[in-house]
Amino acid sequence: MAAGRRAPRTGLLELRGPGGQWLRVLLSLAEDVLGVSPADGPGPGPGEAPAAQLNGGEPGSAAPGSAVPEALANIRRTVRVVKQDVGGLGISIKGGRENKMPILISKIFKGLAADQTEALYVGDAILSVNGTDLSEATHDEAVQALKKTGKEVVLEVKYMKEISPYFKNSSTGATVSWDPSPAALQKRSSPLLPPRELREGRTVPLKMCYVSRKCLPADPEHRYLEVCSADGRVALFLRAKDEATAQSWLSAIQANVGALLPRVKEELRAQLAGAGTVAGRDIKHVGWLTEQLPSAGTRNLLAVLTEKELLLYGSLPQSRDALGKPTHSYPLIATRLVHSGPAKGSALYEAELSFALRTGSRLGVQTHLFSLESPRDLALWTRLLVDGTHGAAELVQEVSAACTWKGQDCTLSIHIDKGFTISTTEPGLSKTILLQQPFEKLQMSSDDGTKMLYLDFGGPEGEIQLDLHSCPKTIVFIIHSFLSAKVTRLGLLA
């Protein structure tokens, strides 16, 4: 075994430690782990770039905490922000009750409204917005409260000095209270390595680890690199000497992570097999996606693509039970790829490599925007999702839904080959077909977004109006998927 292993790649980088201090470390990249250990010599000297950039990140800006006047630490402040026509407040937030974190400002976009106040800081906890208390708010509740504000926004904030080194990776679930004491923080799991572990060294398992150069705070010199274990327990925030070195390490780590991907798929398939859910659940792909949350913030999600579903997790599921409880689950047959490439029309994300999905559900249409690390990743996910929707349509073949037509309780069945069938079944009697039409006769379909589905086959019966008793978007999206799969059969682009 050892004879077949390549020699580890090693190199000197800087690691951001608690308090924002940069520490020189030796990285050692093996086939399945990334090791970090102290390096001889001092860290960055006077005049070198600080740990993090504030308010958009100009070179020479101070790290969160060091640029904030000492008198402001843990003091409630009221800041008035006047929104711009483009860009809104100009902040990103992290945290929330579900993460056991306050709502924290994680980025301030340079030149936008919040930055122009010169009174807000990365690491500020938002206590209230226009009088609405956010101290117990979830992340989504905070997003909605910020979205509902008018032109003028009054924020009550408090700079959490003890939290600022920790908030960067709050999605990992580090427990932070509103008034943490240093003693309490020492007892809690932190995404940044504490000094003792820096001295002793640490390893990050590469199996399905997250690695990115799209880091917050801002990185004007493109030197930052973030590596996080698949379970979110160990995170490294690194700085290389230049952009080329950062990219070289990113590529090397990604290559080793990719080499372990077949093993990950086999382990997940074994968990599915053990749960007796093999049919329609073969693992097609696994990878990290960054979801752009509405109006503010991002979160990293592990995506597992099966033959029928897109499953999203906060971390790599390590058990059969965890695999069966994704954070989100989207049926591919009711999911549509509506965008792939730069996010046009988004002032904050137009440079991102992103794709957007829309899913028809009983609650309406759900839209999600995800970004990736490279054009290659974007092309791969785009192809897999389009092919996956067609494959799911061929696998499912037929769906049925209860409905009412002309005042009569019926069943609408849609088959990829046989088309549309409306039937009714009386107690003790066989099924009676009321209408049957192939896909080729469908001239128009629409819905009212509430419960009505409209189909027009150009026949003497005219437009067919079906009451589906719930939001019709799932059926509408499935019709599109069947049509798209049928067109693809012909060798054409759907």
PDB file of C-alpha atoms in Angstrom, residues 20-185:
ATOM      1  CA  GLY A  20      -7.598  37.214  13.251  1.00  0.00           C
ATOM      2  CA  GLN A  21      -3.866  36.608  13.693  1.00  0.00           C
ATOM      3  CA  TRP A  22      -2.037  35.064  10.745  1.00  0.00           C
ATOM      4  CA  LEU A  23       0.247  32.152  11.649  1.00  0.00           C
ATOM      5  CA  ARG A  24       2.803  30.573   9.349  1.00  0.00           C
ATOM      6  CA  VAL A  25       2.095  26.857   8.893  1.00  0.00           C
ATOM      7  CA  LEU A  26       3.378  23.915   6.908  1.00  0.00           C
ATOM      8  CA  LEU A  27       0.754  22.183   4.755  1.00  0.00           C
ATOM      9  CA  SER A  28       1.213  18.546   3.809  1.00  0.00           C
ATOM     10  CA  LEU A  29      -1.150  17.157   1.180  1.00  0.00           C
ATOM     11  CA  ALA A  30      -1.426  13.359   1.099  1.00  0.00           C
ATOM     12  CA  GLU A  31      -3.872  11.249  -0.911  1.00  0.00           C
ATOM     13  CA  ASP A  32      -6.607  11.307   1.729  1.00  0.00           C
ATOM     14  CA  VAL A  33      -5.699  13.984   4.301  1.00  0.00           C
ATOM     15  CA  LEU A  34      -4.433  17.557   4.462  1.00  0.00           C
ATOM     16  CA  GLY A  35      -2.086  18.127   7.389  1.00  0.00           C
ATOM     17  CA  VAL A  36      -1.295  21.483   8.990  1.00  0.00           C
ATOM     18  CA  SER A  37       1.504  21.991  11.493  1.00  0.00           C
ATOM     19  CA  PRO A  38       3.467  24.954  12.863  1.00  0.00           C
ATOM     20  CA  ALA A  39       6.305  26.253  10.711  1.00  0.00           C
ATOM     21  CA  ASP A  40       9.521  27.766  11.923  1.00  0.00           C
ATOM     22  CA  GLY A  41       9.742  31.529  11.801  1.00  0.00           C
ATOM     23  CA  PRO A  42       7.383  34.372  12.612  1.00  0.00           C
ATOM     24  CA  GLY A  43       4.084  35.103  10.934  1.00  0.00           C
ATOM     25  CA  PRO A  44       3.369  38.211   8.869  1.00  0.00           C
ATOM     26  CA  GLY A  45       5.338  41.225   9.925  1.00  0.00           C
ATOM     27  CA  PRO A  46       4.483  44.914  10.037  1.00  0.00           C
ATOM     28  CA  GLY A  47       2.888  46.203   6.876  1.00  0.00           C
ATOM     29  CA  GLU A  48       1.745  42.791   5.638  1.00  0.00           C
ATOM     30  CA  ALA A  49      -1.888  42.205   4.745  1.00  0.00           C
ATOM     31  CA  PRO A  50      -4.124  41.726   7.795  1.00  0.00           C
ATOM     32  CA  ALA A  51      -6.360  38.757   8.511  1.00  0.00           C
ATOM     33  CA  ALA A  52      -9.513  40.083   6.940  1.00  0.00           C
ATOM     34  CA  GLN A  53     -10.759  43.106   5.053  1.00  0.00           C
ATOM     35  CA  LEU A  54     -13.580  45.265   6.311  1.00  0.00           C
ATOM     36  CA  ASN A  55     -16.349  46.973   4.366  1.00  0.00           C
ATOM     37  CA  GLY A  56     -15.549  45.451   1.006  1.00  0.00           C
ATOM     38  CA  GLY A  57     -11.885  44.805   1.614  1.00  0.00           C
ATOM     39  CA  GLU A  58      -9.369  47.383   0.432  1.00  0.00           C
ATOM     40  CA  PRO A  59      -5.759  46.300   0.862  1.00  0.00           C
ATOM     41  CA  GLY A  60      -4.545  47.582   4.195  1.00  0.00           C
ATOM     42  CA  SER A  61      -7.970  47.493   5.848  1.00  0.00           C
ATOM     43  CA  ALA A  62      -7.978  46.149   9.358  1.00  0.00           C
ATOM     44  CA  ALA A  63      -9.284  42.802  10.478  1.00  0.00           C
ATOM     45  CA  PRO A  64     -12.767  42.594  12.020  1.00  0.00           C
ATOM     46  CA  GLY A  65     -12.227  43.645  15.592  1.00  0.00           C
ATOM     47  CA  SER A  66      -8.937  45.501  15.209  1.00  0.00           C
ATOM     48  CA  ALA A  67     -10.502  48.321  13.133  1.00  0.00           C
ATOM     49  CA  VAL A  68     -13.498  48.694  15.457  1.00  0.00           C
ATOM     50  CA  PRO A  69     -13.004  51.254  18.211  1.00  0.00           C
ATOM     51  CA  GLU A  70     -12.560  49.466  21.520  1.00  0.00           C
ATOM     52  CA  ALA A  71     -15.337  51.574  23.053  1.00  0.00           C
ATOM     53  CA  LEU A  72     -17.881  50.061  20.620  1.00  0.00           C
ATOM     54  CA  ALA A  73     -17.288  46.428  21.601  1.00  0.00           C
ATOM     55  CA  ASN A  74     -20.465  44.864  23.057  1.00  0.00           C
ATOM     56  CA  ILE A  75     -22.228  48.261  23.108  1.00  0.00           C
ATOM     57  CA  ARG A  76     -25.698  48.635  21.550  1.00  0.00           C
ATOM     58  CA  ARG A  77     -25.711  51.168  18.709  1.00  0.00           C
ATOM     59  CA  THR A  78     -28.401  52.540  16.420  1.00  0.00           C
ATOM     60  CA  VAL A  79     -27.431  53.038  12.778  1.00  0.00           C
ATOM     61  CA  ARG A  80     -29.647  54.653  10.120  1.00  0.00           C
ATOM     62  CA  VAL A  81     -29.171  53.278   6.585  1.00  0.00           C
ATOM     63  CA  VAL A  82     -30.733  54.797   3.471  1.00  0.00           C
ATOM     64  CA  LYS A  83     -31.135  52.149   0.771  1.00  0.00           C
ATOM     65  CA  GLN A  84     -29.873  52.731  -2.742  1.00  0.00           C
ATOM     66  CA  ASP A  85     -31.974  52.008  -5.800  1.00  0.00           C
ATOM     67  CA  VAL A  86     -29.566  49.194  -6.693  1.00  0.00           C
ATOM     68  CA  GLY A  87     -28.005  46.866  -4.148  1.00  0.00           C
ATOM     69  CA  GLY A  88     -30.409  47.376  -1.254  1.00  0.00           C
ATOM     70  CA  LEU A  89     -28.667  47.494   2.115  1.00  0.00           C
ATOM     71  CA  GLY A  90     -25.463  46.065   0.646  1.00  0.00           C
ATOM     72  CA  ILE A  91     -24.796  43.485   3.346  1.00  0.00           C
ATOM     73  CA  SER A  92     -24.698  39.711   3.727  1.00  0.00           C
ATOM     74  CA  ILE A  93     -25.731  38.034   6.954  1.00  0.00           C
ATOM     75  CA  LYS A  94     -25.037  34.719   8.652  1.00  0.00           C
ATOM     76  CA  GLY A  95     -26.243  32.985  11.780  1.00  0.00           C
ATOM     77  CA  GLY A  96     -29.741  32.586  13.163  1.00  0.00           C
ATOM     78  CA  ARG A  97     -31.489  30.647  15.901  1.00  0.00           C
ATOM     79  CA  GLU A  98     -31.219  27.350  13.998  1.00  0.00           C
ATOM     80  CA  ASN A  99     -27.418  27.766  13.992  1.00  0.00           C
ATOM     81  CA  LYS A 100     -27.360  28.834  17.674  1.00  0.00           C
ATOM     82  CA  MET A 101     -25.913  32.139  16.490  1.00  0.00           C
ATOM     83  CA  PRO A 102     -27.049  35.771  16.516  1.00  0.00           C
ATOM     84  CA  ILE A 103     -27.756  37.403  13.165  1.00  0.00           C
ATOM     85  CA  LEU A 104     -24.298  38.627  12.135  1.00  0.00           C
ATOM     86  CA  ILE A 105     -23.143  40.903   9.342  1.00  0.00           C
ATOM     87  CA  SER A 106     -20.730  38.684   7.391  1.00  0.00           C
ATOM     88  CA  LYS A 107     -19.936  41.079   4.537  1.00  0.00           C
ATOM     89  CA  ILE A 108     -20.394  44.749   3.721  1.00  0.00           C
ATOM     90  CA  PHE A 109     -20.273  45.437  -0.010  1.00  0.00           C
ATOM     91  CA  LYS A 110     -18.024  48.372  -0.800  1.00  0.00           C
ATOM     92  CA  GLY A 111     -19.765  51.505  -2.045  1.00  0.00           C
ATOM     93  CA  LEU A 112     -23.288  50.348  -1.172  1.00  0.00           C
ATOM     94  CA  ALA A 113     -25.643  51.748   1.474  1.00  0.00           C
ATOM     95  CA  ALA A 114     -24.277  50.062   4.614  1.00  0.00           C
ATOM     96  CA  ASP A 115     -20.682  50.870   3.648  1.00  0.00           C
ATOM     97  CA  GLN A 116     -21.545  54.542   3.134  1.00  0.00           C
ATOM     98  CA  THR A 117     -22.709  54.887   6.747  1.00  0.00           C
ATOM     99  CA  GLU A 118     -19.149  54.147   7.940  1.00  0.00           C
ATOM    100  CA  ALA A 119     -20.864  52.982  11.134  1.00  0.00           C
ATOM    101  CA  LEU A 120     -21.388  49.264  10.504  1.00  0.00           C
ATOM    102  CA  TYR A 121     -18.779  46.519  10.798  1.00  0.00           C
ATOM    103  CA  VAL A 122     -18.338  42.924   9.752  1.00  0.00           C
ATOM    104  CA  GLY A 123     -19.081  41.059  12.990  1.00  0.00           C
ATOM    105  CA  ASP A 124     -21.904  43.376  14.075  1.00  0.00           C
ATOM    106  CA  ALA A 125     -24.887  41.454  15.470  1.00  0.00           C
ATOM    107  CA  ILE A 126     -28.220  42.858  14.242  1.00  0.00           C
ATOM    108  CA  LEU A 127     -30.453  43.074  17.322  1.00  0.00           C
ATOM    109  CA  SER A 128     -33.445  44.692  15.619  1.00  0.00           C
ATOM    110  CA  VAL A 129     -34.528  46.205  12.312  1.00  0.00           C
ATOM    111  CA  ASN A 130     -37.007  49.105  12.344  1.00  0.00           C
ATOM    112  CA  GLY A 131     -38.020  48.052  15.854  1.00  0.00           C
ATOM    113  CA  THR A 132     -38.534  44.351  15.005  1.00  0.00           C
ATOM    114  CA  ASP A 133     -36.600  42.197  17.475  1.00  0.00           C
ATOM    115  CA  LEU A 134     -34.214  39.754  15.784  1.00  0.00           C
ATOM    116  CA  SER A 135     -32.531  38.368  18.905  1.00  0.00           C
ATOM    117  CA  GLU A 136     -34.358  35.032  18.534  1.00  0.00           C
ATOM    118  CA  ALA A 137     -34.852  35.124  14.753  1.00  0.00           C
ATOM    119  CA  THR A 138     -33.974  32.317  12.399  1.00  0.00           C
ATOM    120  CA  HIS A 139     -31.857  33.187   9.369  1.00  0.00           C
ATOM    121  CA  ASP A 140     -34.912  33.176   7.065  1.00  0.00           C
ATOM    122  CA  GLU A 141     -36.912  35.348   9.474  1.00  0.00           C
ATOM    123  CA  ALA A 142     -34.090  37.876   9.527  1.00  0.00           C
ATOM    124  CA  VAL A 143     -33.885  37.862   5.726  1.00  0.00           C
ATOM    125  CA  GLN A 144     -37.632  38.510   5.464  1.00  0.00           C
ATOM    126  CA  ALA A 145     -37.467  41.322   8.038  1.00  0.00           C
ATOM    127  CA  LEU A 146     -34.682  43.014   6.076  1.00  0.00           C
ATOM    128  CA  LYS A 147     -36.519  42.549   2.764  1.00  0.00           C
ATOM    129  CA  LYS A 148     -39.689  44.194   4.077  1.00  0.00           C
ATOM    130  CA  THR A 149     -37.956  47.431   5.041  1.00  0.00           C
ATOM    131  CA  GLY A 150     -38.547  50.645   3.150  1.00  0.00           C
ATOM    132  CA  LYS A 151     -36.104  53.232   1.874  1.00  0.00           C
ATOM    133  CA  GLU A 152     -34.867  54.120   5.353  1.00  0.00           C
ATOM    134  CA  VAL A 153     -33.736  51.328   7.692  1.00  0.00           C
ATOM    135  CA  VAL A 154     -32.902  51.714  11.378  1.00  0.00           C
ATOM    136  CA  LEU A 155     -30.642  48.940  12.654  1.00  0.00           C
ATOM    137  CA  GLU A 156     -29.866  48.295  16.288  1.00  0.00           C
ATOM    138  CA  VAL A 157     -26.510  46.510  16.358  1.00  0.00           C
ATOM    139  CA  LYS A 158     -23.830  45.375  18.767  1.00  0.00           C
ATOM    140  CA  TYR A 159     -20.278  44.456  17.818  1.00  0.00           C
ATOM    141  CA  MET A 160     -19.589  41.003  19.276  1.00  0.00           C
ATOM    142  CA  LYS A 161     -15.854  41.218  19.894  1.00  0.00           C
ATOM    143  CA  GLU A 162     -15.549  37.647  21.162  1.00  0.00           C
ATOM    144  CA  ILE A 163     -17.508  36.211  18.227  1.00  0.00           C
ATOM    145  CA  SER A 164     -15.793  37.922  15.289  1.00  0.00           C
ATOM    146  CA  PRO A 165     -13.085  35.228  14.854  1.00  0.00           C
ATOM    147  CA  TYR A 166     -15.781  32.556  14.891  1.00  0.00           C
ATOM    148  CA  PHE A 167     -18.663  33.857  12.788  1.00  0.00           C
ATOM    149  CA  LYS A 168     -16.976  33.182   9.451  1.00  0.00           C
ATOM    150  CA  ASN A 169     -17.974  29.501   9.527  1.00  0.00           C
ATOM    151  CA  SER A 170     -21.137  29.785  11.600  1.00  0.00           C
ATOM    152  CA  SER A 171     -22.940  27.326   9.309  1.00  0.00           C
ATOM    153  CA  THR A 172     -20.940  24.555  10.921  1.00  0.00           C
ATOM    154  CA  GLY A 173     -23.073  24.948  14.019  1.00  0.00           C
ATOM    155  CA  ALA A 174     -20.600  26.412  16.518  1.00  0.00           C
ATOM    156  CA  THR A 175     -22.602  27.381  19.615  1.00  0.00           C
ATOM    157  CA  VAL A 176     -22.363  31.092  20.417  1.00  0.00           C
ATOM    158  CA  SER A 177     -24.680  32.966  22.796  1.00  0.00           C
ATOM    159  CA  TRP A 178     -25.521  36.668  22.817  1.00  0.00           C
ATOM    160  CA  ASP A 179     -23.169  37.446  25.706  1.00  0.00           C
ATOM    161  CA  PRO A 180     -20.404  34.854  25.519  1.00  0.00           C
ATOM    162  CA  SER A 181     -17.709  34.825  28.136  1.00  0.00           C
ATOM    163  CA  PRO A 182     -14.142  33.824  27.197  1.00  0.00           C
ATOM    164  CA  ALA A 183     -14.454  30.786  29.458  1.00  0.00           C
ATOM    165  CA  ALA A 184     -17.637  29.692  27.709  1.00  0.00           C
ATOM    166  CA  LEU A 185     -16.068  30.113  24.281  1.00  0.00           C
TER     167      LEU A 185
END
